[in-house]
XYZ file of C-alpha atoms in Angstrom:
757
model
C 2.931 10.216 -6.886
C 6.068 11.328 -8.604
C 7.107 14.622 -7.072
C 7.265 17.342 -9.694
C 10.690 18.767 -10.481
C 11.145 22.111 -12.142
C 13.985 22.822 -14.495
C 14.390 26.429 -15.539
C 16.644 28.028 -18.100
C 17.048 31.721 -17.327
C 17.732 34.135 -20.153
C 19.967 36.789 -18.725
C 20.347 40.102 -20.418
C 23.562 41.802 -21.470
C 24.965 44.459 -23.691
C 27.466 42.465 -25.708
C 26.662 41.004 -29.112
C 24.010 38.298 -29.118
C 25.897 35.889 -31.410
C 28.690 35.498 -28.894
C 28.272 32.412 -26.733
C 30.235 34.169 -24.015
C 27.681 36.999 -24.109
C 24.827 34.718 -23.141
C 23.094 36.249 -20.161
C 22.565 34.478 -16.867
C 21.285 35.441 -13.458
C 24.237 35.603 -11.069
C 24.168 35.855 -7.300
C 26.916 38.329 -6.406
C 28.458 38.520 -2.957
C 30.205 41.738 -1.940
C 31.767 43.160 1.180
C 29.622 45.198 3.538
C 30.331 48.928 3.004
C 30.026 49.597 6.732
C 32.037 52.803 6.618
C 29.923 54.197 3.804
C 26.420 53.417 4.998
C 24.452 55.205 7.676
C 21.906 53.214 9.654
C 19.232 55.818 8.854
C 19.209 55.019 5.161
C 20.616 51.505 5.123
C 18.281 50.084 2.483
C 18.726 52.907 -0.034
C 22.499 53.120 0.413
C 22.891 49.359 0.186
C 21.173 49.331 -3.172
C 23.344 52.216 -4.321
C 26.421 50.258 -3.226
C 25.186 47.220 -5.160
C 24.461 49.303 -8.263
C 28.061 50.511 -8.238
C 29.157 46.981 -9.154
C 26.745 46.639 -12.063
C 28.109 47.790 -15.449
C 26.751 51.226 -16.247
C 25.354 50.102 -19.562
C 22.895 47.857 -17.771
C 22.424 49.606 -14.432
C 19.380 51.615 -15.464
C 15.868 50.314 -15.974
C 14.273 50.773 -19.361
C 10.805 52.284 -19.487
C 10.058 50.473 -22.722
C 8.046 47.334 -21.981
C 9.521 45.648 -25.046
C 13.073 46.073 -23.806
C 14.915 44.112 -21.202
C 13.854 43.804 -17.558
C 15.880 45.508 -14.793
C 19.381 44.033 -14.504
C 19.567 44.283 -10.730
C 17.001 41.614 -9.889
C 17.201 41.390 -6.085
C 19.054 43.454 -3.481
C 19.673 41.401 -0.337
C 19.781 42.976 3.132
C 19.550 40.201 5.714
C 20.620 36.869 4.242
C 23.863 38.197 2.746
C 25.519 41.378 1.547
C 24.984 41.072 -2.160
C 22.505 41.011 -4.980
C 21.206 39.044 -7.944
C 21.754 40.538 -11.397
C 21.526 39.568 -15.034
C 25.049 39.507 -16.387
C 27.298 38.064 -19.055
C 30.484 36.147 -18.290
C 32.536 39.153 -19.418
C 30.636 41.501 -17.117
C 31.250 39.205 -14.155
C 34.965 39.154 -14.958
C 35.004 42.963 -15.038
C 33.118 43.062 -11.749
C 35.736 40.840 -10.100
C 38.269 43.682 -10.447
C 36.248 46.096 -8.326
C 37.175 46.630 -4.644
C 34.685 44.959 -2.351
C 33.815 42.117 -4.733
C 33.905 38.671 -3.076
C 32.308 36.081 -5.358
C 29.669 35.471 -8.016
C 27.988 32.286 -9.129
C 25.154 31.456 -11.541
C 21.833 30.824 -9.860
C 20.721 27.218 -9.550
C 17.304 25.756 -10.199
C 15.992 23.841 -7.195
C 13.352 21.110 -7.070
C 10.121 20.791 -5.157
C 10.371 17.804 -2.853
C 7.154 16.763 -3.738
C -5.781 14.702 7.696
C -5.180 11.487 9.250
C -1.670 12.621 10.144
C -2.501 14.932 13.133
C -4.271 12.018 14.807
C -1.399 9.686 13.973
C 0.904 12.193 15.663
C -1.249 12.181 18.797
C -2.796 15.636 18.274
C -6.390 15.691 19.508
C -8.887 18.504 19.870
C -9.171 20.232 23.250
C -6.490 18.126 24.958
C -2.703 17.888 25.148
C -0.394 19.924 22.941
C -3.138 21.363 20.724
C -4.896 22.731 23.794
C -1.684 23.890 25.531
C -0.432 25.704 22.434
C -3.884 27.045 21.526
C -3.435 25.370 18.129
C -0.454 27.599 17.305
C -2.345 30.849 17.856
C -0.315 33.962 17.081
C 2.609 32.153 15.417
C 3.517 33.262 11.877
C 4.665 30.553 9.464
C 6.354 31.613 6.235
C 5.855 29.084 3.431
C 8.195 29.294 0.414
C 6.556 27.319 -2.366
C 4.362 27.622 -5.478
C 1.859 30.047 -3.956
C -1.599 29.365 -2.536
C -5.264 28.988 -3.483
C -6.726 31.562 -1.083
C -10.397 30.661 -1.600
C -9.938 27.119 -0.329
C -11.888 26.528 2.924
C -8.677 25.345 4.612
C -7.608 29.001 4.597
C -10.761 30.516 6.057
C -9.998 32.856 8.954
C -12.974 31.798 11.036
C -11.864 31.869 14.684
C -8.553 33.539 13.796
C -7.218 36.599 15.585
C -5.504 39.474 13.740
C -1.750 39.079 13.176
C 0.625 40.131 15.973
C 1.713 43.758 16.123
C 5.249 42.768 15.060
C 4.005 41.727 11.608
C 5.406 44.004 8.904
C 4.567 41.930 5.835
C 2.000 42.646 3.190
C -0.231 41.206 0.540
C 0.671 42.386 -2.926
C -1.725 44.866 -4.496
C -3.382 42.325 -6.758
C -3.993 39.975 -3.829
C -5.170 42.237 -1.000
C -8.811 41.123 -1.230
C -7.716 37.500 -0.855
C -5.816 37.986 2.388
C -7.459 37.611 5.789
C -6.440 36.755 9.337
C -5.232 33.315 8.149
C -3.283 34.409 5.056
C -1.679 37.600 6.357
C 0.985 37.993 3.692
C 1.416 37.025 0.047
C 4.330 37.998 -2.139
C 5.721 36.579 -5.328
C 9.234 35.868 -6.601
C 10.239 36.092 -9.391
C 8.836 39.569 -9.754
C 7.869 39.013 -13.378
C 4.987 36.795 -12.268
C 2.973 39.094 -10.064
C 0.368 36.759 -8.618
C 0.762 34.521 -5.557
C -2.010 32.266 -6.924
C -0.918 28.622 -6.961
C -0.899 27.215 -10.492
C 0.677 23.919 -9.451
C -0.977 22.672 -6.263
C 2.181 21.920 -4.281
C 2.136 25.182 -2.313
C -1.555 24.901 -1.452
C -0.940 21.346 -0.197
C 2.042 22.278 2.008
C 0.286 25.377 3.394
C -2.788 23.303 4.220
C -0.622 20.672 5.905
C 1.220 23.134 8.130
C -1.643 25.425 9.153
C -4.912 24.641 7.364
C -8.098 25.064 9.372
C -10.650 22.353 10.165
C -12.589 21.215 7.067
C -15.127 18.422 7.533
C -15.759 15.742 4.951
C -12.361 15.966 3.259
C -11.674 13.035 0.924
C -10.382 11.990 -2.474
C -12.882 9.803 -4.341
C -14.442 8.980 -0.971
C -11.143 7.697 0.459
C -9.275 8.942 3.547
C -12.512 10.651 4.496
C -12.583 12.751 7.652
C -11.837 16.242 8.918
C -8.799 17.749 7.219
C -6.720 20.018 9.455
C -3.184 21.342 9.511
C -0.742 20.746 12.343
C -1.032 24.339 13.657
C -4.564 25.326 12.588
C -4.642 28.718 14.341
C -1.233 29.856 13.115
C -0.996 32.631 10.526
C 0.366 31.995 7.027
C 2.772 34.235 5.130
C 3.059 33.018 1.534
C 6.189 33.577 -0.547
C 5.751 32.268 -4.074
C 9.219 31.273 -5.252
C 8.248 28.828 -8.005
C 6.193 29.443 -11.120
C 5.435 27.312 -14.172
C 9.041 27.701 -15.325
C 10.790 26.723 -12.112
C 12.286 27.840 -8.790
C 15.415 29.984 -8.812
C 17.674 30.101 -5.786
C 18.106 33.864 -6.273
C 14.357 34.277 -5.758
C 14.353 31.880 -2.797
C 17.166 33.872 -1.190
C 15.235 37.122 -1.776
C 12.073 35.640 -0.264
C 13.987 34.586 2.857
C 15.523 38.058 3.016
C 12.067 39.676 2.946
C 10.543 37.152 5.354
C 13.114 38.041 8.023
C 12.032 41.688 7.883
C 8.342 40.741 7.702
C 8.499 39.091 11.124
C 7.866 35.367 10.558
C 8.522 32.882 13.379
C 8.942 29.736 11.267
C 10.148 29.277 7.688
C 9.025 26.136 5.851
C 10.791 25.127 2.618
C 9.724 21.950 0.820
C 12.342 22.305 -1.891
C 16.061 21.985 -2.450
C 18.877 21.327 -4.872
C 22.002 19.229 -4.581
C 24.310 19.306 -1.599
C 26.788 22.212 -1.520
C 29.191 23.744 0.962
C 27.203 25.980 3.284
C 29.035 29.150 2.238
C 27.717 28.781 -1.330
C 24.323 27.245 -0.593
C 21.628 29.976 -0.737
C 19.210 28.087 1.519
C 21.953 27.583 4.123
C 22.920 31.269 3.817
C 19.338 32.447 4.240
C 18.659 30.014 7.074
C 21.790 31.141 8.939
C 20.599 34.759 8.986
C 17.035 33.697 9.843
C 18.251 31.567 12.754
C 20.304 34.477 14.038
C 17.033 36.457 14.182
C 15.299 33.701 16.162
C 13.446 32.134 13.214
C 13.344 28.328 13.005
C 13.940 27.058 9.457
C 12.441 23.673 8.559
C 13.407 22.034 5.242
C 12.702 18.816 3.395
C 15.611 16.372 3.239
C 15.104 15.548 -0.446
C 13.591 12.729 -2.489
C 16.671 10.938 -3.819
C 16.610 8.068 -1.347
C 17.218 5.346 -0.492
C 20.795 5.966 -1.631
C 23.442 7.069 0.872
C 24.550 10.705 1.134
C 21.591 12.102 -0.810
C 20.343 14.339 2.011
C 20.206 18.075 1.255
C 19.431 21.161 3.352
C 21.790 19.673 5.954
C 23.208 22.714 7.747
C 23.082 22.248 11.541
C 20.972 25.408 11.936
C 18.249 23.826 9.726
C 15.703 21.235 10.887
C 16.125 18.604 8.150
C 13.067 16.392 7.690
C 12.804 12.919 6.162
C 9.581 11.104 5.272
C 7.743 8.090 6.644
C 4.404 6.323 6.244
C 1.162 6.622 8.178
C -0.713 3.633 9.601
C -3.277 4.129 6.822
C -3.428 2.404 3.465
C -5.856 3.099 0.635
C -5.929 -0.480 -0.474
C -6.343 -2.037 -3.888
C -5.757 -5.681 -4.774
C -4.651 -7.356 -7.985
C -5.736 -10.962 -8.494
C -4.107 -12.968 -11.291
C -5.631 -15.815 -13.231
C -3.517 -18.273 -11.223
C -5.167 -16.933 -8.015
C -2.037 -15.089 -6.837
C -2.884 -11.774 -5.162
C -0.844 -8.595 -4.757
C -1.632 -5.624 -2.554
C -1.194 -2.068 -3.763
C -2.695 1.377 -3.351
C -4.850 3.821 -5.292
C -6.951 6.831 -4.329
C -9.332 6.197 -7.255
C -11.782 3.494 -6.192
C -14.425 3.070 -8.893
C -17.194 0.513 -8.714
C -15.903 -2.542 -10.558
C -16.850 -6.175 -10.793
C -15.028 -8.384 -8.325
C -15.447 -11.354 -10.657
C -14.613 -10.180 -14.163
C -11.043 -10.720 -15.370
C -9.339 -8.781 -18.168
C -6.356 -9.679 -20.376
C -2.967 -8.353 -19.300
C -0.650 -6.417 -21.622
C 3.028 -5.539 -21.066
C 4.265 -2.853 -23.500
C 7.881 -3.702 -22.605
C 7.402 -7.065 -24.343
C 6.120 -5.423 -27.526
C 9.083 -3.230 -28.469
C 10.207 -3.641 -32.081
C 12.417 -0.545 -32.337
C 14.211 0.285 -29.025
C 15.351 3.692 -30.316
C 11.887 4.827 -31.347
C 9.865 3.058 -28.644
C 12.000 3.690 -25.563
C 8.987 5.156 -23.726
C 6.752 2.079 -24.100
C 7.708 0.378 -20.789
C 6.799 3.667 -19.054
C 3.475 4.022 -20.901
C 4.606 7.138 -22.680
C 2.903 8.688 -25.717
C 4.183 5.876 -27.944
C 1.603 3.587 -26.361
C -1.082 5.220 -28.519
C 0.412 3.425 -31.531
C -0.560 0.126 -29.903
C -4.212 1.030 -29.347
C -5.563 -2.009 -31.253
C -3.785 -4.433 -28.906
C -4.178 -2.328 -25.740
C -7.934 -1.951 -26.045
C -9.843 -3.800 -23.330
C -6.726 -4.816 -21.396
C -5.010 -4.053 -18.072
C -1.627 -2.524 -18.933
C 1.650 -2.850 -17.002
C 3.523 0.461 -16.672
C 6.939 0.987 -15.150
C 7.339 4.018 -12.873
C 9.682 6.685 -14.267
C 10.633 7.578 -17.798
C 9.814 11.251 -17.305
C 6.048 10.728 -17.100
C 4.097 11.063 -13.867
C 1.751 8.383 -12.642
C -1.454 10.180 -13.595
C -0.144 10.867 -17.120
C 0.588 7.176 -17.589
C -2.976 6.281 -16.662
C -4.381 8.878 -19.044
C -2.238 7.448 -21.857
C -3.485 3.934 -21.116
C -7.081 5.155 -21.010
C -6.693 7.054 -24.277
C -5.291 3.928 -25.908
C -8.372 1.955 -24.840
C -6.969 0.214 -21.786
C -9.346 -0.663 -18.951
C -6.829 -0.678 -16.109
C -3.204 -0.083 -15.148
C -0.640 -1.772 -12.931
C 2.100 0.666 -11.893
C 5.332 -1.165 -11.089
C 7.700 0.743 -8.813
C 11.462 0.999 -9.161
C 13.465 -1.618 -7.233
C 14.848 1.065 -4.902
C 11.314 2.119 -3.878
C 10.840 -1.192 -2.081
C 7.367 -1.469 -0.601
C 6.710 2.285 -0.571
C 3.568 2.647 -2.678
C 1.578 5.707 -3.739
C -2.187 6.187 -3.558
C -2.724 8.484 -6.533
C -5.960 9.968 -7.881
C -5.938 7.913 -11.078
C -8.210 8.324 -14.086
C -8.962 4.623 -14.491
C -8.854 1.500 -12.292
C -5.199 1.186 -11.262
C -2.875 0.283 -8.420
C 0.748 0.823 -7.482
C 2.745 -2.302 -6.580
C 6.276 -3.041 -5.426
C 8.960 -3.942 -7.965
C 9.293 -7.449 -6.525
C 5.573 -8.007 -7.052
C 5.899 -6.615 -10.562
C 8.496 -9.296 -11.321
C 6.069 -12.006 -10.166
C 3.328 -10.541 -12.340
C 5.549 -10.582 -15.448
C 6.689 -14.127 -14.612
C 3.031 -15.181 -14.557
C 2.424 -13.499 -17.919
C 5.295 -15.471 -19.445
C 3.954 -18.730 -18.035
C 0.617 -18.695 -19.873
C -0.726 -17.800 -23.300
C -3.709 -15.898 -21.934
C -2.700 -13.979 -18.795
C -5.630 -12.292 -17.070
C -6.203 -10.255 -13.906
C -8.719 -8.136 -12.056
C -8.334 -5.085 -9.813
C -10.566 -4.638 -6.778
C -10.701 -1.882 -4.203
C -11.003 -2.241 -0.445
C -11.073 1.436 0.602
C -9.258 3.063 3.526
C -7.619 0.623 5.922
C -6.293 1.819 9.302
C -3.914 -0.240 11.399
C -0.558 -0.904 9.714
C 1.543 -2.002 12.694
C 4.764 -1.508 10.726
C 4.134 2.230 10.612
C 5.987 4.468 10.525
C 8.135 2.948 7.760
C 10.886 5.121 6.255
C 9.854 5.998 2.704
C 12.003 4.664 -0.100
C 12.326 8.117 -1.678
C 13.338 9.840 1.582
C 16.935 11.059 1.256
C 19.576 9.414 3.441
C 22.675 10.587 5.209
C 25.478 10.811 5.979
C 25.716 14.481 5.173
C 28.209 15.363 2.463
C 28.662 18.993 3.507
C 29.223 18.088 7.159
C 29.503 14.345 7.930
C 29.956 15.094 11.644
C 26.326 16.268 11.951
C 23.704 13.495 11.860
C 21.180 14.144 9.088
C 18.286 13.957 8.523
C 17.370 15.221 11.971
C 13.911 13.679 12.160
C 11.243 11.903 10.127
C 7.540 12.636 9.897
C 4.497 11.696 7.784
C 5.227 12.148 4.081
C 3.550 9.263 2.229
C 0.021 9.571 0.818
C -0.817 12.768 2.662
C -4.250 14.320 2.117
C -4.377 18.124 2.123
C -5.825 21.110 0.278
C -5.597 21.260 -3.531
C -6.521 24.081 -5.931
C -8.788 22.018 -8.180
C -10.918 18.893 -8.040
C -9.019 15.755 -8.995
C -12.466 14.234 -9.594
C -13.249 16.905 -12.249
C -16.079 18.226 -10.089
C -16.328 21.808 -11.348
C -18.719 22.856 -8.566
C -16.524 21.699 -5.680
C -14.695 24.276 -3.566
C -13.529 21.894 -0.833
C -10.943 20.100 -2.977
C -8.179 17.834 -1.727
C -5.459 15.597 -3.103
C -3.192 12.840 -1.816
C 0.518 13.176 -2.659
C 3.862 12.038 -1.257
C 7.360 13.382 -0.700
C 9.610 14.924 1.920
C 7.731 18.027 0.731
C 4.834 16.663 2.748
C 6.811 15.692 5.867
C 8.507 19.104 6.122
C 5.288 21.091 6.806
C 4.300 18.543 9.462
C 7.474 19.408 11.378
C 7.102 23.126 10.619
C 3.664 22.909 12.218
C 5.003 21.084 15.270
C 7.676 23.771 15.638
C 4.927 26.424 15.498
C 3.014 24.684 18.293
C 6.157 24.598 20.442
C 6.869 28.257 19.663
C 3.359 29.122 20.833
C 3.781 27.182 24.073
C 7.382 28.281 24.682
C 7.755 31.728 23.044
C 11.199 32.347 24.579
C 12.775 29.143 23.251
C 15.456 29.567 20.598
C 15.265 27.684 17.271
C 17.964 25.334 18.613
C 15.940 24.614 21.767
C 12.796 23.829 19.738
C 14.785 21.598 17.436
C 16.388 19.809 20.386
C 13.002 19.222 22.012
C 11.729 17.618 18.799
C 14.777 15.408 18.366
C 15.414 14.177 21.914
C 11.796 13.103 22.480
C 11.323 11.318 19.141
C 10.034 7.760 18.891
C 12.537 5.100 17.841
C 10.121 2.173 17.546
C 7.050 1.599 15.377
C 3.480 0.799 16.404
C 4.472 -2.836 16.925
C 7.137 -1.629 19.388
C 9.905 -2.809 17.093
C 12.778 -1.004 15.389
C 11.931 1.154 12.393
C 11.792 -0.578 9.051
C 13.009 0.785 5.761
C 11.417 0.555 2.324
C 12.419 -3.126 2.036
C 10.698 -3.876 5.379
C 14.075 -4.683 6.914
C 15.592 -2.666 9.813
C 16.346 0.907 8.771
C 19.764 2.466 9.280
C 20.173 5.548 11.434
C 21.049 7.675 8.403
C 17.482 7.083 7.228
C 15.649 8.327 10.326
C 18.079 10.431 12.373
C 16.726 10.978 15.866
C 13.514 9.110 15.036
C 9.860 9.879 14.345
C 8.423 13.097 15.740
C 6.276 12.849 18.889
C 4.737 16.335 19.302
C 3.242 15.841 22.758
C 6.510 14.685 24.295
C 8.401 17.465 22.501
C 6.331 19.998 24.424
C 7.926 18.863 27.702
C 11.447 17.620 26.914
C 13.042 18.130 30.352
C 16.445 19.131 28.959
C 17.465 20.828 25.717
C 20.715 21.173 23.798
C 20.483 24.912 23.169
C 23.231 25.392 20.576
C 24.668 28.878 21.017
C 24.723 30.813 17.770
C 28.286 31.985 18.424
C 29.426 28.339 18.395
C 28.781 28.070 14.672
C 31.911 30.146 13.927
C 34.446 27.694 15.464
C 32.405 24.842 13.950
C 32.602 26.396 10.473
C 36.318 27.076 10.895
C 36.615 23.368 11.724
C 35.230 22.631 8.251
C 38.378 24.311 6.889
C 36.536 27.169 5.235
C 38.720 30.014 4.051
C 38.332 33.477 5.559
C 36.498 34.608 2.436
C 34.146 31.624 2.584
C 33.508 32.364 6.246
C 32.686 35.968 5.333
C 30.198 34.759 2.724
C 28.241 32.985 5.408
C 28.536 35.016 8.597
C 28.587 38.438 6.858
C 31.579 39.817 8.691
C 35.314 39.454 8.439
C 36.682 36.512 10.374
C 40.125 34.987 10.545
C 39.960 31.306 11.421
C 43.613 31.502 12.476
C 42.396 33.595 15.422
C 39.458 31.300 16.222
C 39.792 28.105 18.214
C 38.077 25.763 15.781
C 36.205 22.664 16.919
C 35.526 19.301 15.270
C 32.019 18.914 13.862
C 31.015 16.440 16.555
C 31.945 18.987 19.252
C 29.089 21.312 18.241
C 26.488 21.253 21.014
C 24.047 19.255 18.886
C 21.319 16.852 20.126
C 22.881 13.923 18.244
C 26.300 12.403 17.521
C 27.768 11.426 14.156
C 31.392 10.301 14.200
C 33.894 8.426 12.112
C 35.794 6.165 14.515
C 39.097 4.419 13.997
C 41.686 3.107 16.455
C 41.948 6.309 18.481
C 39.255 7.119 21.080
C 37.363 10.398 20.647
C 35.948 12.600 23.417
C 33.334 15.332 23.029
C 31.320 17.482 25.408
C 27.676 18.465 25.463
C 25.836 21.080 27.512
C 22.181 20.627 28.451
C 19.771 23.251 29.790
C 17.103 22.368 32.315
C 13.629 23.348 31.043
C 11.713 20.755 33.087
C 11.488 20.677 36.884
C 13.717 22.997 38.902
C 14.931 20.254 41.257
C 15.612 17.200 39.152
C 18.176 14.451 38.825
C 19.047 12.725 35.552
C 20.934 9.454 35.203
C 22.519 8.333 31.997
C 21.528 5.161 30.184
C 23.701 4.002 27.307
C 22.865 1.665 24.446
C 26.278 1.387 22.818
C 26.644 0.827 19.085
C 27.980 -2.608 18.254
C 31.794 -2.822 18.646
C 31.881 0.606 20.314
C 32.409 1.586 23.934
C 30.572 4.732 25.101
C 31.576 6.256 28.457
C 29.764 9.319 29.855
C 31.123 11.409 32.765
C 29.517 12.430 34.988
C 26.823 9.767 34.850
C 24.435 11.796 37.037
C 23.286 15.390 36.493
C 21.635 17.167 39.439
C 19.761 20.403 38.721
C 18.537 22.861 41.354
C 16.870 25.517 39.186
C 15.280 26.147 35.809
C 17.517 27.156 32.884
C 20.544 25.807 34.747
C 23.196 24.417 32.411
C 25.365 21.364 32.996
C 28.076 19.816 30.846
C 29.071 16.183 30.373
C 31.816 14.386 28.449
C 31.339 11.341 26.261
C 34.197 9.135 25.040
C 33.863 6.754 22.096
C 36.290 3.896 21.469
C 36.258 0.681 19.454
C 36.152 -2.570 21.418
C 37.602 -4.815 18.724
C 39.753 -4.662 15.630
C 37.788 -3.226 12.714
C 38.271 -5.161 9.489
C 35.569 -3.539 7.342
C 33.978 -0.133 7.221
C 30.547 -0.368 8.814
C 27.786 1.895 10.129
C 26.524 1.140 13.627
C 24.224 3.089 15.905
C 23.001 3.406 19.472
C 22.033 6.199 21.832
C 22.607 7.792 25.191
C 19.610 8.808 27.248
C 19.279 11.007 30.329
C 16.370 9.874 32.493
C 14.651 11.550 35.459
C 11.454 10.696 37.291
C 9.432 12.503 34.612
C 11.543 12.857 31.493
C 13.899 11.101 29.163
C 16.245 12.931 26.803
C 17.656 10.709 24.071
C 20.601 11.536 21.805
C 21.152 9.183 18.858
C 24.685 8.015 18.081
C 25.794 7.187 14.534
C 29.268 5.703 14.125
C 31.068 4.953 10.889
C 33.698 2.375 11.830
C 36.899 2.865 9.862
C 39.455 0.235 8.963
C 42.971 0.992 10.224
C 45.208 2.525 7.593
C 47.710 0.164 6.012
C 51.302 1.423 6.557
C 53.090 2.476 3.400
C 56.552 0.885 3.451
C 57.337 1.967 -0.075
């Protein structure tokens, strides 16, 4: 399923003349200095807002009581994530504001995109045993979900068996939602404030909330497929819902405000299945909010983005964020296309109607029937223009290319309306063999681009091309799983290439979870589910795993939880072979990071790389941020000239990502013993091709819990490098009971050619 993207144009209010283009109003996020000398701790919130109001032009600082007039100009006042606010301003007003003492920076808000049951079992989570039992299913942990809201009446959000929220909880359900909250949904707020209901009008938020912490619901299915008991990863965890997207879109000013509130509310985990484009951390609202949340002990889990398989498309890549890519399950919801020449092609579809397995229908390719390319550009994508071809479409199976601005279900509805009897969805070449099992409205299947080419070749080879679509139901047992999804964003990170991203992959293809309405148009159904794909779906899986670990290890820091997840990850598929990518060829490390999450092993990692929060300052100085940019992020004055900066790869991170030329590079890492008090670990090295990896010492002997030990690792090339190339390996510390693996990504650099000019 194509993941929905929201694009929002904000009308920002001002007091200059409307005809002026420069007077057009926009929402700006404004960063100011902290007025520490002017604010007492007793009235911090009130005085902060007063300080913020002093920057806003007087003509727009007050709120009108007239409902027909403009909304309040000061939209959000931030307390935790940054010292600043969001306001509706003109360009001229921002320029005037820049002259005021204490002003740091202002930028227009961005519009971010949504990165849109079998999976707990696939992850090894089983009732009454192992991690689920040890963590009590995430009992007492509070997960904040920033998304499109929630459908509170869905049975996945029943509070049967739930305890009241912990005493630390300070959140609330908004006044129009109080009757909908219970011991499962303990908080529900909405941003932007103009839309006052946390009710989910899209479905995405209900799906992600159900994935991370939905309760047990028997008989979950879509058109009888993927049938079983639907359950979230942390079914006894509490949910705090922050609606940051409405029908118009998702603003980063609202996302930042939601994170600000969530910190005060008392969440343990923040789950964000959304993002924009990569930006420097000091001007990335999600990175800013996550930095403050991490400082308060809150783990922030984010989707990596859906712009794969292209390099450097990963977003939400700050080292204090758990960045999650997407992979397949070992389940397929199989459909088969058989051509008149007896060739067969496998695809997927969640809609499995009863059809004849013998009757063939004519094939029709709209792309071959274009007479006016300017007027009929949407025909290959089965856009609205297809209705003009109803006489020739009627009674045929129609080929539709994926894309064109129309989602997969819309294409099927267009074909059906035009009289078509079936649809073949042909993926983009970059999608490879990643197929979607959508809840279609007519017999259909999704096939790979390469198969689509064979189908069109067949159509050109005969005057009367025919085909039939048959459905085989839910098939378990794909030994290639997990396969990295074609859409899953890839590294290396643009904002910080020295940090390996994504961190981890998890299930994100054809995931069944709660949905607000029946995709089968069953108006009497309350237990409604849907199957969708995206890193939006993999993110809540990892957020749920983090909640389970937080329940089992309440004193662990976000960095320790993240390390446990990464260093225990699987690096082979069910066939015990290296991960495959969307083309079913070996995947590169920038596709899967540390590997595929293994929750049970993560619960007992042996050692953790517990990144100290104070280490982020020398790391950020190493990114060559200015003092002002540093202040934006860490919310205090810092002079990098007085800080001993470190290279990115020196940050005490559970993985390595380096660019290696002729000169060797040495870095240190510090591990903390969280396994057995008396334990000995020996290093095992699988060196990247053409790279030497030397670790000293090669043995670590621990005598007590929480003891820390440091080792050095030196990387050097073993041959002359003639072409830039990405290679990978790992180093692994092994004891009698544990192994602790750190992936190594190396970009080999050609030597620079001397300039004799």
